[in-house]
Short mmCIF file of C-alpha atoms and ligand atoms in Angstrom, two decimals:
data_model
loop_
_atom_site.label_atom_id
_atom_site.label_comp_id
_atom_site.label_asym_id
_atom_site.label_seq_id
_atom_site.Cartn_x
_atom_site.Cartn_y
_atom_site.Cartn_z
CA MET O 71 -16.44 -140.53 66.02
CA ASN O 72 -15.31 -138.33 64.04
CA LEU O 73 -16.60 -140.61 60.73
CA PRO O 74 -17.49 -137.99 57.48
CA ILE O 75 -17.97 -141.03 55.80
CA ARG O 76 -20.39 -143.66 57.03
CA PRO O 77 -21.92 -146.94 54.90
CA ARG O 78 -24.44 -147.91 57.35
CA ARG O 79 -26.69 -144.57 55.67
CA ASN O 80 -27.69 -146.26 52.62
CA ARG O 81 -28.59 -149.67 54.69
CA LYS O 82 -30.80 -147.17 57.00
CA SER O 83 -34.35 -148.68 55.84
CA PRO O 84 -36.04 -150.70 53.76
CA ALA O 85 -36.64 -147.64 51.08
CA MET O 86 -32.58 -147.01 50.86
CA ARG O 87 -32.02 -150.15 50.50
CA SER O 88 -33.75 -151.33 48.13
CA LEU O 89 -32.87 -147.97 45.95
CA VAL O 90 -29.22 -149.29 46.58
CA CYS O 91 -29.99 -152.81 45.61
CA GLU O 92 -27.18 -154.20 43.01
CA THR O 93 -28.73 -157.30 41.91
CA VAL O 94 -32.38 -157.96 41.74
CA LEU O 95 -33.85 -161.20 40.69
CA GLY O 96 -37.03 -161.93 38.59
CA PRO O 97 -39.04 -164.93 37.36
CA SER O 98 -37.16 -164.65 34.03
CA ASP O 99 -33.76 -165.42 35.38
CA PHE O 100 -34.78 -169.17 36.02
CA VAL O 101 -34.71 -172.22 33.92
CA GLN O 102 -36.54 -175.21 35.28
CA PRO O 103 -34.84 -178.03 34.59
CA LEU O 104 -37.33 -180.97 34.15
CA PHE O 105 -36.79 -185.00 34.64
CA VAL O 106 -39.06 -187.26 32.18
CA GLN O 107 -39.71 -190.85 31.97
CA GLU O 108 -42.15 -192.61 29.73
CA GLY O 109 -45.51 -193.45 30.51
CA ASP O 110 -48.77 -191.69 32.80
CA GLN O 111 -47.19 -192.15 35.85
CA ASN O 112 -44.83 -189.52 37.92
CA ASP O 113 -42.48 -190.71 40.76
CA PRO O 114 -40.41 -188.74 43.24
CA ILE O 115 -36.78 -189.35 42.99
CA ALA O 116 -35.52 -191.15 46.16
CA SER O 117 -31.65 -189.20 45.46
CA MET O 118 -33.36 -185.99 45.61
CA PRO O 119 -36.17 -185.41 48.00
CA GLY O 120 -39.31 -183.00 46.85
CA ILE O 121 -38.53 -183.76 42.71
CA THR O 122 -41.03 -185.65 40.36
CA ARG O 123 -40.13 -187.63 37.82
CA TRP O 124 -42.80 -187.00 35.38
CA GLY O 125 -44.52 -188.84 33.12
CA GLU O 126 -45.47 -188.06 29.61
CA LYS O 127 -49.22 -187.31 30.61
CA ASN O 128 -48.44 -184.80 34.11
CA LEU O 129 -45.90 -183.03 32.26
CA ILE O 130 -47.59 -180.52 30.23
CA ALA O 131 -50.09 -179.42 33.30
CA GLU O 132 -46.55 -178.78 35.01
CA VAL O 133 -45.25 -177.17 32.04
CA LEU O 134 -47.77 -174.48 32.00
CA SER O 135 -47.98 -174.12 35.38
CA ILE O 136 -44.43 -173.16 35.65
CA HIS O 137 -45.10 -171.09 32.40
CA ALA O 138 -47.65 -169.19 34.15
CA SER O 139 -44.96 -168.26 37.39
CA GLY O 140 -43.14 -165.95 34.98
CA VAL O 141 -40.39 -168.66 33.78
CA PRO O 142 -39.43 -168.52 30.51
CA ALA O 143 -37.82 -171.73 29.67
CA VAL O 144 -37.25 -175.39 30.83
CA VAL O 145 -35.01 -178.36 30.17
CA LEU O 146 -35.69 -181.24 29.48
CA PHE O 147 -33.69 -184.85 31.15
CA PRO O 148 -35.18 -188.13 30.79
CA LYS O 149 -34.79 -191.36 32.36
CA ILE O 150 -34.09 -194.01 29.62
CA ALA O 151 -35.45 -197.81 30.25
CA GLU O 152 -32.42 -199.75 30.40
CA SER O 153 -33.47 -202.13 27.60
CA LEU O 154 -33.77 -199.41 25.36
CA LYS O 155 -29.81 -198.13 26.03
CA SER O 156 -26.78 -199.41 23.91
CA SER O 157 -23.10 -199.36 23.99
CA ASP O 158 -24.04 -196.97 20.39
CA ALA O 159 -26.58 -194.61 22.73
CA ALA O 160 -28.30 -195.20 19.37
CA ALA O 161 -31.91 -194.69 21.04
CA CYS O 162 -30.99 -190.49 21.34
CA PHE O 163 -31.40 -189.69 17.43
CA ASP O 164 -34.71 -191.34 17.35
CA ASP O 165 -37.91 -189.21 16.13
CA SER O 166 -40.25 -191.12 17.98
CA GLY O 167 -38.21 -191.30 21.50
CA LEU O 168 -39.35 -189.44 24.53
CA ILE O 169 -37.50 -186.14 24.60
CA PRO O 170 -39.04 -185.61 20.39
CA ARG O 171 -42.08 -186.72 21.87
CA LEU O 172 -42.66 -184.67 24.57
CA VAL O 173 -40.50 -181.90 22.81
CA ARG O 174 -43.32 -181.97 20.25
CA ALA O 175 -46.40 -182.16 22.62
CA ILE O 176 -44.91 -179.04 24.72
CA LYS O 177 -44.99 -176.55 21.89
CA ALA O 178 -48.72 -177.77 20.73
CA ALA O 179 -49.93 -177.42 24.27
CA CYS O 180 -47.50 -173.82 25.62
CA PRO O 181 -46.38 -172.83 22.51
CA GLU O 182 -45.00 -169.38 24.26
CA ILE O 183 -42.58 -171.76 26.53
CA CYS O 184 -38.52 -171.57 25.40
CA VAL O 185 -37.61 -175.61 25.06
CA ILE O 186 -34.29 -176.66 25.73
CA THR O 187 -33.21 -179.85 24.85
CA ASP O 188 -29.87 -181.44 26.84
CA VAL O 189 -27.63 -183.06 23.91
CA ALA O 190 -25.53 -185.97 25.02
CA LEU O 191 -25.30 -189.36 25.20
CA ASP O 192 -25.14 -190.44 28.98
CA PRO O 193 -28.51 -191.09 29.55
CA TYR O 194 -28.38 -193.70 26.71
CA SER O 195 -25.74 -194.88 26.96
CA SER O 196 -25.35 -198.84 28.54
CA ASP O 197 -22.28 -197.48 29.99
CA GLY O 198 -23.22 -194.53 31.71
CA HIS O 199 -20.72 -191.57 29.99
CA ASP O 200 -21.05 -188.48 28.10
CA GLY O 201 -20.09 -190.08 24.50
CA LEU O 202 -18.90 -193.31 23.01
CA VAL O 203 -16.44 -195.70 25.32
CA GLN O 204 -13.55 -197.55 23.80
CA THR O 205 -12.42 -200.41 26.15
CA ALA O 206 -8.58 -201.51 26.36
CA GLY O 207 -7.32 -204.48 27.00
CA ASP O 208 -6.01 -203.90 30.33
CA GLY O 209 -9.54 -201.82 31.13
CA SER O 210 -8.66 -198.27 30.50
CA LEU O 211 -11.45 -196.39 29.08
CA ARG O 212 -10.98 -194.53 26.28
CA ILE O 213 -14.03 -191.55 25.23
CA LEU O 214 -13.82 -191.11 21.55
CA ASN O 215 -14.45 -187.47 20.41
CA ASP O 216 -15.40 -187.28 16.80
CA GLU O 217 -16.75 -190.57 16.58
CA THR O 218 -19.47 -189.32 19.89
CA VAL O 219 -19.52 -185.47 17.86
CA GLU O 220 -21.46 -187.50 14.90
CA ILE O 221 -24.12 -188.36 17.19
CA LEU O 222 -24.39 -185.94 18.87
CA CYS O 223 -25.17 -183.50 15.60
CA ARG O 224 -28.07 -186.69 14.70
CA GLN O 225 -29.45 -185.91 18.38
CA ALA O 226 -29.16 -182.21 18.27
CA LEU O 227 -31.22 -182.69 14.52
CA CYS O 228 -33.59 -185.12 15.92
CA HIS O 229 -34.31 -182.71 18.66
CA ALA O 230 -34.68 -179.65 16.23
CA ARG O 231 -37.18 -181.63 14.10
CA ALA O 232 -39.38 -182.12 17.29
CA GLY O 233 -39.52 -178.13 17.46
CA ALA O 234 -37.09 -177.62 19.90
CA ASP O 235 -36.25 -173.84 20.55
CA VAL O 236 -31.98 -174.33 21.90
CA VAL O 237 -30.49 -177.30 22.72
CA SER O 238 -27.63 -177.52 24.83
CA PRO O 239 -24.69 -179.59 24.55
CA SER O 240 -23.48 -181.19 27.85
CA ASP O 241 -20.74 -183.72 27.13
CA MET O 242 -18.11 -181.14 27.29
CA MET O 243 -16.64 -182.93 23.35
CA ASP O 244 -14.09 -180.96 21.74
CA GLY O 245 -15.48 -179.06 18.67
CA ARG O 246 -19.31 -179.73 19.01
CA VAL O 247 -20.41 -176.71 19.09
CA ALA O 248 -19.31 -176.24 15.58
CA ALA O 249 -20.42 -179.75 14.28
CA LEU O 250 -23.80 -178.72 15.71
CA ARG O 251 -23.56 -175.66 14.40
CA HIS O 252 -22.93 -176.66 11.31
CA ALA O 253 -25.69 -179.46 11.21
CA LEU O 254 -28.55 -177.51 12.29
CA ASP O 255 -27.80 -174.92 9.54
CA GLY O 256 -27.23 -177.41 7.34
CA SER O 257 -30.58 -179.41 7.36
CA GLY O 258 -32.66 -175.47 7.81
CA PHE O 259 -32.30 -174.94 11.47
CA ALA O 260 -30.80 -172.07 11.51
CA ASP O 261 -33.09 -170.53 14.28
CA VAL O 262 -32.49 -172.85 16.68
CA SER O 263 -29.84 -171.94 19.60
CA ILE O 264 -27.00 -173.24 21.09
CA LEU O 265 -26.77 -173.39 25.28
CA SER O 266 -23.24 -174.59 25.02
CA TYR O 267 -22.29 -176.42 28.58
CA SER O 268 -18.82 -174.97 28.26
CA VAL O 269 -17.16 -174.47 31.72
CA LYS O 270 -18.30 -178.06 33.04
CA TYR O 271 -16.29 -179.30 35.52
CA ALA O 272 -16.33 -183.06 37.08
CA SER O 273 -18.05 -181.98 40.03
CA ALA O 274 -18.92 -184.14 42.93
CA LEU O 275 -22.42 -182.15 43.03
CA TYR O 276 -24.02 -183.95 40.06
CA GLY O 277 -24.63 -187.51 42.71
CA PRO O 278 -27.69 -187.05 43.06
CA PHE O 279 -28.57 -186.05 39.08
CA ARG O 280 -27.46 -189.31 38.12
CA GLY O 281 -29.15 -191.34 40.14
CA ALA O 282 -32.78 -189.61 38.73
CA LEU O 283 -32.34 -190.80 35.83
CA ASP O 284 -29.82 -193.87 36.39
CA SER O 285 -27.29 -192.79 34.03
CA ALA O 286 -23.71 -192.79 36.84
CA PRO O 287 -20.88 -194.22 35.11
CA LYS O 288 -21.18 -197.61 34.34
CA ALA O 289 -17.24 -197.83 35.31
CA GLY O 290 -14.42 -195.15 35.60
CA ASP O 291 -15.40 -191.28 35.78
CA LYS O 292 -15.54 -188.10 33.80
CA LYS O 293 -12.62 -186.56 34.43
CA THR O 294 -11.04 -186.55 30.96
CA TYR O 295 -13.53 -184.45 29.58
CA GLN O 296 -15.42 -182.41 32.50
CA MET O 297 -13.13 -180.24 33.66
CA ASN O 298 -10.82 -179.97 36.64
CA PRO O 299 -12.19 -178.03 39.54
CA ALA O 300 -9.19 -176.72 40.37
CA ASN O 301 -8.72 -174.96 36.75
CA ALA O 302 -10.10 -171.42 35.87
CA ARG O 303 -8.22 -170.27 33.10
CA GLU O 304 -9.33 -173.08 31.11
CA ALA O 305 -12.41 -171.98 31.72
CA LEU O 306 -11.61 -169.26 29.61
CA ARG O 307 -9.86 -171.42 26.91
CA GLU O 308 -13.25 -173.63 26.71
CA ALA O 309 -15.61 -170.54 26.79
CA LEU O 310 -13.69 -168.36 24.00
CA LEU O 311 -13.73 -171.43 21.82
CA ASP O 312 -17.49 -171.90 22.36
CA GLN O 313 -17.32 -168.23 21.40
CA ALA O 314 -15.53 -168.59 17.92
CA GLU O 315 -17.68 -171.63 17.23
CA GLY O 316 -20.76 -169.92 17.15
CA ALA O 317 -22.69 -170.54 20.72
CA ASP O 318 -25.59 -168.24 21.57
CA MET O 319 -24.97 -168.92 25.04
CA LEU O 320 -22.36 -169.75 27.39
CA MET O 321 -22.49 -172.17 30.73
CA VAL O 322 -20.95 -172.76 33.59
CA LYS O 323 -21.20 -175.25 36.17
CA PRO O 324 -21.83 -175.85 38.78
CA ALA O 325 -22.88 -172.55 40.52
CA GLY O 326 -22.15 -171.37 43.98
CA ALA O 327 -19.52 -172.53 44.63
CA TYR O 328 -17.78 -171.74 41.14
CA LEU O 329 -18.45 -167.73 41.57
CA ASP O 330 -15.42 -167.11 40.83
CA VAL O 331 -15.46 -168.72 37.27
CA ILE O 332 -19.03 -167.58 36.92
CA ALA O 333 -17.42 -163.63 36.86
CA LEU O 334 -14.67 -164.88 34.79
CA VAL O 335 -16.54 -165.55 31.99
CA ARG O 336 -18.71 -163.08 32.67
CA GLY O 337 -15.74 -160.55 32.15
CA SER O 338 -14.84 -162.22 29.17
CA THR O 339 -17.48 -162.45 26.46
CA HIS O 340 -20.48 -160.96 25.20
CA LEU O 341 -22.18 -163.47 25.21
CA PRO O 342 -25.55 -164.42 27.50
CA VAL O 343 -24.06 -166.86 30.42
CA ALA O 344 -25.88 -169.20 32.07
CA ALA O 345 -24.73 -170.85 35.32
CA TYR O 346 -26.41 -174.34 36.45
CA GLN O 347 -26.80 -174.53 40.20
CA VAL O 348 -27.15 -178.60 39.74
CA SER O 349 -28.45 -181.07 41.77
CA GLY O 350 -25.76 -181.48 44.40
CA GLU O 351 -26.18 -177.76 45.60
CA TYR O 352 -30.27 -178.29 45.75
CA LEU O 353 -29.54 -180.73 48.21
CA MET O 354 -27.33 -179.58 50.29
CA ILE O 355 -30.12 -176.57 50.63
CA GLN O 356 -33.33 -179.33 50.74
CA SER O 357 -31.36 -181.64 53.43
CA ALA O 358 -30.68 -178.62 55.44
CA ALA O 359 -33.72 -176.95 55.25
CA ALA O 360 -35.49 -180.65 55.98
CA ALA O 361 -34.16 -180.98 59.02
CA GLY O 362 -34.31 -177.67 60.45
CA TRP O 363 -31.46 -176.08 60.49
CA LEU O 364 -31.23 -173.40 57.83
CA ASP O 365 -34.18 -170.89 56.67
CA ARG O 366 -35.06 -172.38 52.83
CA LYS O 367 -36.66 -169.75 51.49
CA ALA O 368 -34.37 -166.80 52.86
CA VAL O 369 -30.91 -169.88 51.43
CA ILE O 370 -32.53 -170.32 48.37
CA LEU O 371 -33.30 -166.40 47.70
CA GLU O 372 -29.82 -165.83 49.22
CA SER O 373 -27.81 -168.81 46.55
CA LEU O 374 -29.76 -167.44 43.66
CA THR O 375 -29.31 -163.70 43.98
CA ALA O 376 -25.10 -164.53 44.30
CA ILE O 377 -25.07 -166.63 41.38
CA LYS O 378 -26.61 -163.74 39.56
CA ARG O 379 -24.27 -160.98 40.49
CA ALA O 380 -21.29 -162.94 40.05
CA GLY O 381 -22.27 -162.37 36.57
CA ALA O 382 -24.91 -165.03 35.71
CA ASP O 383 -27.60 -164.40 33.13
CA PHE O 384 -30.20 -166.69 34.11
CA ILE O 385 -29.98 -169.55 35.92
CA LEU O 386 -30.36 -173.30 36.16
CA THR O 387 -31.96 -173.93 39.32
CA TYR O 388 -34.10 -176.82 40.39
CA PHE O 389 -36.10 -174.51 42.64
CA ALA O 390 -36.92 -172.18 39.14
CA LYS O 391 -40.54 -172.41 39.50
CA GLU O 392 -40.93 -171.67 43.33
CA ALA O 393 -38.15 -169.34 43.01
CA ALA O 394 -39.95 -167.25 40.54
CA LEU O 395 -44.04 -167.54 42.74
CA TRP O 396 -41.22 -165.81 45.32
CA VAL O 397 -39.84 -163.19 43.53
CA ARG O 398 -42.54 -161.97 40.98
CA GLU O 399 -44.25 -158.62 42.05
C1 PBG T 528 -25.18 -185.17 31.80
C2 PBG T 528 -25.85 -184.54 32.68
C3 PBG T 528 -25.03 -184.36 34.61
C4 PBG T 528 -25.94 -182.80 34.64
C5 PBG T 528 -26.41 -182.31 33.95
N1 PBG T 528 -26.75 -182.87 32.22
C6 PBG T 528 -24.76 -185.07 34.98
C7 PBG T 528 -23.45 -185.46 34.73
O1 PBG T 528 -22.31 -184.75 34.12
O2 PBG T 528 -22.74 -186.55 34.56
C8 PBG T 528 -25.73 -182.61 36.30
C9 PBG T 528 -26.67 -181.93 36.62
C10 PBG T 528 -27.37 -181.94 38.50
O3 PBG T 528 -26.28 -182.26 38.54
O4 PBG T 528 -28.32 -181.05 38.12
N2 PBG T 528 -24.68 -184.71 30.73
#
């Protein structure tokens, strides 16, 4: 063939391929989500094989090992005892609660690691919703926006007092980023950052996570606050609003099935963009690999590379520590 242009020339050797490589993963691309619980015991998580829910004592050793792997940040998700849950989720701003205790312990043991806390009511809500629930006479649910935002502010202040570096609202209430910024600044926490779950879809891929925390909604679904997976223009509306309200970083969630949305948000803001490879994405890879159907390491690295290539500056992933050890030089 008379072919002056042969793209394969750029792929002819490992050296050539590395020269023209556009996307390189490093340990600092990852954030490690950690499930935590009261007491000294660790437990395996039935809905997420391979993931541990850490007791208070052992969490610190795990955080130190994450830090040693080069992963710069962790995000904490608490399993709260049923007896501490309530319809007003008031345990979420208890300064002696599990999360503030653990934030203080982590910052004392490993001050260099960035501690991100989740701001939302679902682990503390007896209704299992991210906001306050009002039930109408006919049994239908309303999630109360403005009343919820007041509690989210108290929760974020509680995390800031404990020493959180970043608070991360995952609730999808309207106006919460501006309210959190105002509350933090008004209480002397101008340095605490906000990583907003700006574009969070009502995804079936969160199922295993809700199993890990016993936090599934008791009734109804989350479709009046989380977004319809069919929508992309609406993602820009949410992202640009959060930017205007003062978010420091924006997040798209889930990640793998929403690469177009990550790319769209990336192209519309100068803020850092995060993506969350969620529990269902973890489980699809983990279970297929366990059955011997996929090459686990290759698929994990391919999935993370694709999320970064789409435009994510960093990725929340259950594979964080493991992948960091694979990709560091
Ligand atoms: C709750 C929250 C969820 C996740 C992170 N924060 C679940 C939900 O919205 O129901 C999901 C993470 C995952 O699936 O890995 N505010």
